[in-house]
Amino acid sequence: MARLKAFQGVVQQNADIADSVVVYIEEAHPSDGWMSTDAPYQIPKHRCLEDRLNAAQLMHLEVPGCPLVVDSMENSSNAAYGAYFDRLYILQEGTIVYQGGRGPEGYRVTELRDWLDRYRQTLGKSSQLVMSV
């Protein structure tokens, strides 16, 4: 959950130049599967969309103020973006302009922050909202 808090900080700091969204995908460490020993929640494998929506509510509590959407049970977003477990992206006009490494090892909020800082410098004093994070 520390990762989500760090992400939330970047979201808040850059709300004037970037829209952000969290996409909740398939549970990485279900309690009835390969469970992590440091998992903060006991979430079983999602068997239906309602299970996934309920689990996503827990994540939403961790990142208030950031819109949260839920992947389909076919895991189409996860498959399209290769997000399993965690992954950070920046899209600009529908094109991926930043793709972070695959989590957990490749999940680096500092890289996201650095990219947004460089982008902010290119904007100068403009406050256009032209990307999604």
PDB file of C-alpha atoms in Angstrom:
ATOM      1  CA  MET A   1       0.000   0.000   0.000  1.00  0.00           C
ATOM      2  CA  ALA A   2       3.020   2.291   0.360  1.00  0.00           C
ATOM      3  CA  ARG A   3       3.214   2.296  -3.430  1.00  0.00           C
ATOM      4  CA  LEU A   4      -0.329   3.589  -3.654  1.00  0.00           C
ATOM      5  CA  LYS A   5       0.436   6.357  -1.170  1.00  0.00           C
ATOM      6  CA  ALA A   6       3.479   7.400  -3.226  1.00  0.00           C
ATOM      7  CA  PHE A   7       1.368   7.306  -6.390  1.00  0.00           C
ATOM      8  CA  GLN A   8      -1.317   9.378  -4.693  1.00  0.00           C
ATOM      9  CA  GLY A   9       1.297  11.999  -3.838  1.00  0.00           C
ATOM     10  CA  VAL A  10       2.381  12.256  -7.489  1.00  0.00           C
ATOM     11  CA  VAL A  11      -1.278  12.468  -8.555  1.00  0.00           C
ATOM     12  CA  GLN A  12      -1.937  15.342  -6.164  1.00  0.00           C
ATOM     13  CA  GLN A  13       1.249  17.209  -7.104  1.00  0.00           C
ATOM     14  CA  ASN A  14       0.449  16.994 -10.822  1.00  0.00           C
ATOM     15  CA  ALA A  15      -3.320  17.369 -10.875  1.00  0.00           C
ATOM     16  CA  ASP A  16      -2.966  20.630 -12.790  1.00  0.00           C
ATOM     17  CA  ILE A  17      -1.214  18.954 -15.755  1.00  0.00           C
ATOM     18  CA  ALA A  18      -2.366  15.319 -15.711  1.00  0.00           C
ATOM     19  CA  ASP A  19      -5.547  13.329 -15.203  1.00  0.00           C
ATOM     20  CA  SER A  20      -4.952  10.095 -13.284  1.00  0.00           C
ATOM     21  CA  VAL A  21      -6.782   6.812 -12.973  1.00  0.00           C
ATOM     22  CA  VAL A  22      -6.117   3.505 -11.217  1.00  0.00           C
ATOM     23  CA  VAL A  23      -7.149   0.349 -13.064  1.00  0.00           C
ATOM     24  CA  TYR A  24      -7.850  -2.532 -10.687  1.00  0.00           C
ATOM     25  CA  ILE A  25      -6.915  -5.798 -12.393  1.00  0.00           C
ATOM     26  CA  GLU A  26      -6.860  -9.438 -11.417  1.00  0.00           C
ATOM     27  CA  GLU A  27      -5.761  -9.974  -7.801  1.00  0.00           C
ATOM     28  CA  ALA A  28      -2.035 -10.762  -7.763  1.00  0.00           C
ATOM     29  CA  HIS A  29      -1.997 -12.585  -4.411  1.00  0.00           C
ATOM     30  CA  PRO A  30      -5.425 -14.114  -3.779  1.00  0.00           C
ATOM     31  CA  SER A  31      -5.970 -15.591  -0.338  1.00  0.00           C
ATOM     32  CA  ASP A  32      -7.028 -18.856  -1.980  1.00  0.00           C
ATOM     33  CA  GLY A  33      -3.999 -18.974  -4.277  1.00  0.00           C
ATOM     34  CA  TRP A  34      -0.425 -17.696  -4.172  1.00  0.00           C
ATOM     35  CA  MET A  35      -0.884 -15.421  -1.163  1.00  0.00           C
ATOM     36  CA  SER A  36       1.787 -12.940  -0.116  1.00  0.00           C
ATOM     37  CA  THR A  37       2.875 -13.156   3.502  1.00  0.00           C
ATOM     38  CA  ASP A  38       2.631  -9.363   3.876  1.00  0.00           C
ATOM     39  CA  ALA A  39      -0.737  -8.933   2.151  1.00  0.00           C
ATOM     40  CA  PRO A  40      -2.766  -6.255   3.959  1.00  0.00           C
ATOM     41  CA  TYR A  41      -6.074  -7.834   2.871  1.00  0.00           C
ATOM     42  CA  GLN A  42      -7.428 -11.333   2.443  1.00  0.00           C
ATOM     43  CA  ILE A  43      -8.950 -11.216  -1.050  1.00  0.00           C
ATOM     44  CA  PRO A  44      -9.899 -14.512  -2.721  1.00  0.00           C
ATOM     45  CA  LYS A  45      -9.561 -15.037  -6.466  1.00  0.00           C
ATOM     46  CA  HIS A  46     -12.274 -13.131  -8.310  1.00  0.00           C
ATOM     47  CA  ARG A  47     -14.880 -15.531  -9.668  1.00  0.00           C
ATOM     48  CA  CYS A  48     -17.207 -12.857 -11.011  1.00  0.00           C
ATOM     49  CA  LEU A  49     -17.268  -9.138 -11.682  1.00  0.00           C
ATOM     50  CA  GLU A  50     -19.013  -8.485  -8.362  1.00  0.00           C
ATOM     51  CA  ASP A  51     -16.019 -10.069  -6.525  1.00  0.00           C
ATOM     52  CA  ARG A  52     -13.645  -7.802  -8.445  1.00  0.00           C
ATOM     53  CA  LEU A  53     -15.755  -4.712  -7.760  1.00  0.00           C
ATOM     54  CA  ASN A  54     -15.847  -5.498  -4.034  1.00  0.00           C
ATOM     55  CA  ALA A  55     -12.079  -5.957  -3.917  1.00  0.00           C
ATOM     56  CA  ALA A  56     -11.566  -2.723  -5.850  1.00  0.00           C
ATOM     57  CA  GLN A  57     -13.438  -0.847  -3.130  1.00  0.00           C
ATOM     58  CA  LEU A  58     -10.600  -1.677  -0.726  1.00  0.00           C
ATOM     59  CA  MET A  59      -8.065  -0.202  -3.144  1.00  0.00           C
ATOM     60  CA  HIS A  60     -10.192   2.877  -3.626  1.00  0.00           C
ATOM     61  CA  LEU A  61      -9.944   3.533   0.112  1.00  0.00           C
ATOM     62  CA  GLU A  62      -6.151   3.656  -0.316  1.00  0.00           C
ATOM     63  CA  VAL A  63      -6.205   6.272  -3.112  1.00  0.00           C
ATOM     64  CA  PRO A  64      -9.076   8.630  -2.356  1.00  0.00           C
ATOM     65  CA  GLY A  65      -9.554  11.342  -4.912  1.00  0.00           C
ATOM     66  CA  CYS A  66      -8.167   9.259  -7.769  1.00  0.00           C
ATOM     67  CA  PRO A  67     -10.725   7.668 -10.087  1.00  0.00           C
ATOM     68  CA  LEU A  68     -10.647   3.886 -10.044  1.00  0.00           C
ATOM     69  CA  VAL A  69     -11.903   1.606 -12.796  1.00  0.00           C
ATOM     70  CA  VAL A  70     -12.061  -2.182 -12.845  1.00  0.00           C
ATOM     71  CA  ASP A  71     -10.755  -4.491 -15.558  1.00  0.00           C
ATOM     72  CA  SER A  72     -13.178  -6.951 -17.123  1.00  0.00           C
ATOM     73  CA  MET A  73     -13.227 -10.582 -16.045  1.00  0.00           C
ATOM     74  CA  GLU A  74     -11.551 -11.337 -19.396  1.00  0.00           C
ATOM     75  CA  ASN A  75      -8.639  -9.198 -18.123  1.00  0.00           C
ATOM     76  CA  SER A  76      -8.557  -7.202 -21.345  1.00  0.00           C
ATOM     77  CA  SER A  77      -6.790  -4.153 -19.867  1.00  0.00           C
ATOM     78  CA  ASN A  78      -4.255  -6.318 -18.113  1.00  0.00           C
ATOM     79  CA  ALA A  79      -3.542  -8.192 -21.355  1.00  0.00           C
ATOM     80  CA  ALA A  80      -3.376  -5.039 -23.475  1.00  0.00           C
ATOM     81  CA  TYR A  81      -0.967  -3.226 -21.162  1.00  0.00           C
ATOM     82  CA  GLY A  82       0.930  -6.111 -19.586  1.00  0.00           C
ATOM     83  CA  ALA A  83       0.200  -4.637 -16.187  1.00  0.00           C
ATOM     84  CA  TYR A  84       0.350  -7.758 -14.022  1.00  0.00           C
ATOM     85  CA  PHE A  85       1.153  -7.054 -11.051  1.00  0.00           C
ATOM     86  CA  ASP A  86       1.649  -3.270 -11.036  1.00  0.00           C
ATOM     87  CA  ARG A  87       2.627  -0.927 -13.828  1.00  0.00           C
ATOM     88  CA  LEU A  88       2.690   2.800 -14.412  1.00  0.00           C
ATOM     89  CA  TYR A  89       1.818   4.412 -17.738  1.00  0.00           C
ATOM     90  CA  ILE A  90       1.474   7.889 -19.158  1.00  0.00           C
ATOM     91  CA  LEU A  91      -0.713   8.310 -22.222  1.00  0.00           C
ATOM     92  CA  GLN A  92      -0.753  11.439 -24.293  1.00  0.00           C
ATOM     93  CA  GLU A  93      -3.423  11.789 -26.955  1.00  0.00           C
ATOM     94  CA  GLY A  94      -3.965   8.006 -26.894  1.00  0.00           C
ATOM     95  CA  THR A  95      -0.264   7.134 -27.266  1.00  0.00           C
ATOM     96  CA  ILE A  96       1.881   5.595 -24.529  1.00  0.00           C
ATOM     97  CA  VAL A  97       4.697   8.055 -23.847  1.00  0.00           C
ATOM     98  CA  TYR A  98       5.930   6.425 -20.624  1.00  0.00           C
ATOM     99  CA  GLN A  99       5.779   2.763 -19.657  1.00  0.00           C
ATOM    100  CA  GLY A 100       7.193   1.814 -16.297  1.00  0.00           C
ATOM    101  CA  GLY A 101       8.684  -1.555 -15.521  1.00  0.00           C
ATOM    102  CA  ARG A 102       6.583  -4.489 -14.422  1.00  0.00           C
ATOM    103  CA  GLY A 103       5.922  -4.623 -10.712  1.00  0.00           C
ATOM    104  CA  PRO A 104       6.733  -5.161  -8.117  1.00  0.00           C
ATOM    105  CA  GLU A 105      10.445  -4.705  -8.897  1.00  0.00           C
ATOM    106  CA  GLY A 106       9.948  -2.369 -11.862  1.00  0.00           C
ATOM    107  CA  TYR A 107       7.285  -0.175 -10.243  1.00  0.00           C
ATOM    108  CA  ARG A 108       9.063   3.125  -9.663  1.00  0.00           C
ATOM    109  CA  VAL A 109       6.949   6.124  -8.776  1.00  0.00           C
ATOM    110  CA  THR A 110      10.137   8.217  -8.819  1.00  0.00           C
ATOM    111  CA  GLU A 111      10.463   7.605 -12.583  1.00  0.00           C
ATOM    112  CA  LEU A 112       6.867   8.726 -13.055  1.00  0.00           C
ATOM    113  CA  ARG A 113       7.490  11.843 -10.977  1.00  0.00           C
ATOM    114  CA  ASP A 114      10.671  12.639 -12.942  1.00  0.00           C
ATOM    115  CA  TRP A 115       8.843  12.258 -16.279  1.00  0.00           C
ATOM    116  CA  LEU A 116       6.065  14.569 -15.130  1.00  0.00           C
ATOM    117  CA  ASP A 117       8.580  17.098 -13.808  1.00  0.00           C
ATOM    118  CA  ARG A 118      10.318  17.202 -17.203  1.00  0.00           C
ATOM    119  CA  TYR A 119       6.954  17.509 -18.930  1.00  0.00           C
ATOM    120  CA  ARG A 120       5.951  20.364 -16.632  1.00  0.00           C
ATOM    121  CA  GLN A 121       9.113  22.219 -17.626  1.00  0.00           C
ATOM    122  CA  THR A 122       8.179  21.917 -21.315  1.00  0.00           C
ATOM    123  CA  LEU A 123       4.763  23.398 -20.606  1.00  0.00           C
ATOM    124  CA  GLY A 124       6.176  26.580 -19.184  1.00  0.00           C
ATOM    125  CA  LYS A 125       3.266  28.474 -17.696  1.00  0.00           C
ATOM    126  CA  SER A 126       0.576  26.590 -19.623  1.00  0.00           C
ATOM    127  CA  SER A 127      -1.873  24.549 -17.545  1.00  0.00           C
ATOM    128  CA  GLN A 128      -3.372  22.394 -20.306  1.00  0.00           C
ATOM    129  CA  LEU A 129      -4.648  18.969 -19.365  1.00  0.00           C
ATOM    130  CA  VAL A 130      -3.315  16.880 -22.209  1.00  0.00           C
ATOM    131  CA  MET A 131      -2.416  13.499 -20.759  1.00  0.00           C
ATOM    132  CA  SER A 132      -3.637  10.664 -18.637  1.00  0.00           C
ATOM    133  CA  VAL A 133      -1.570   8.855 -15.998  1.00  0.00           C
TER     134      VAL A 133
END
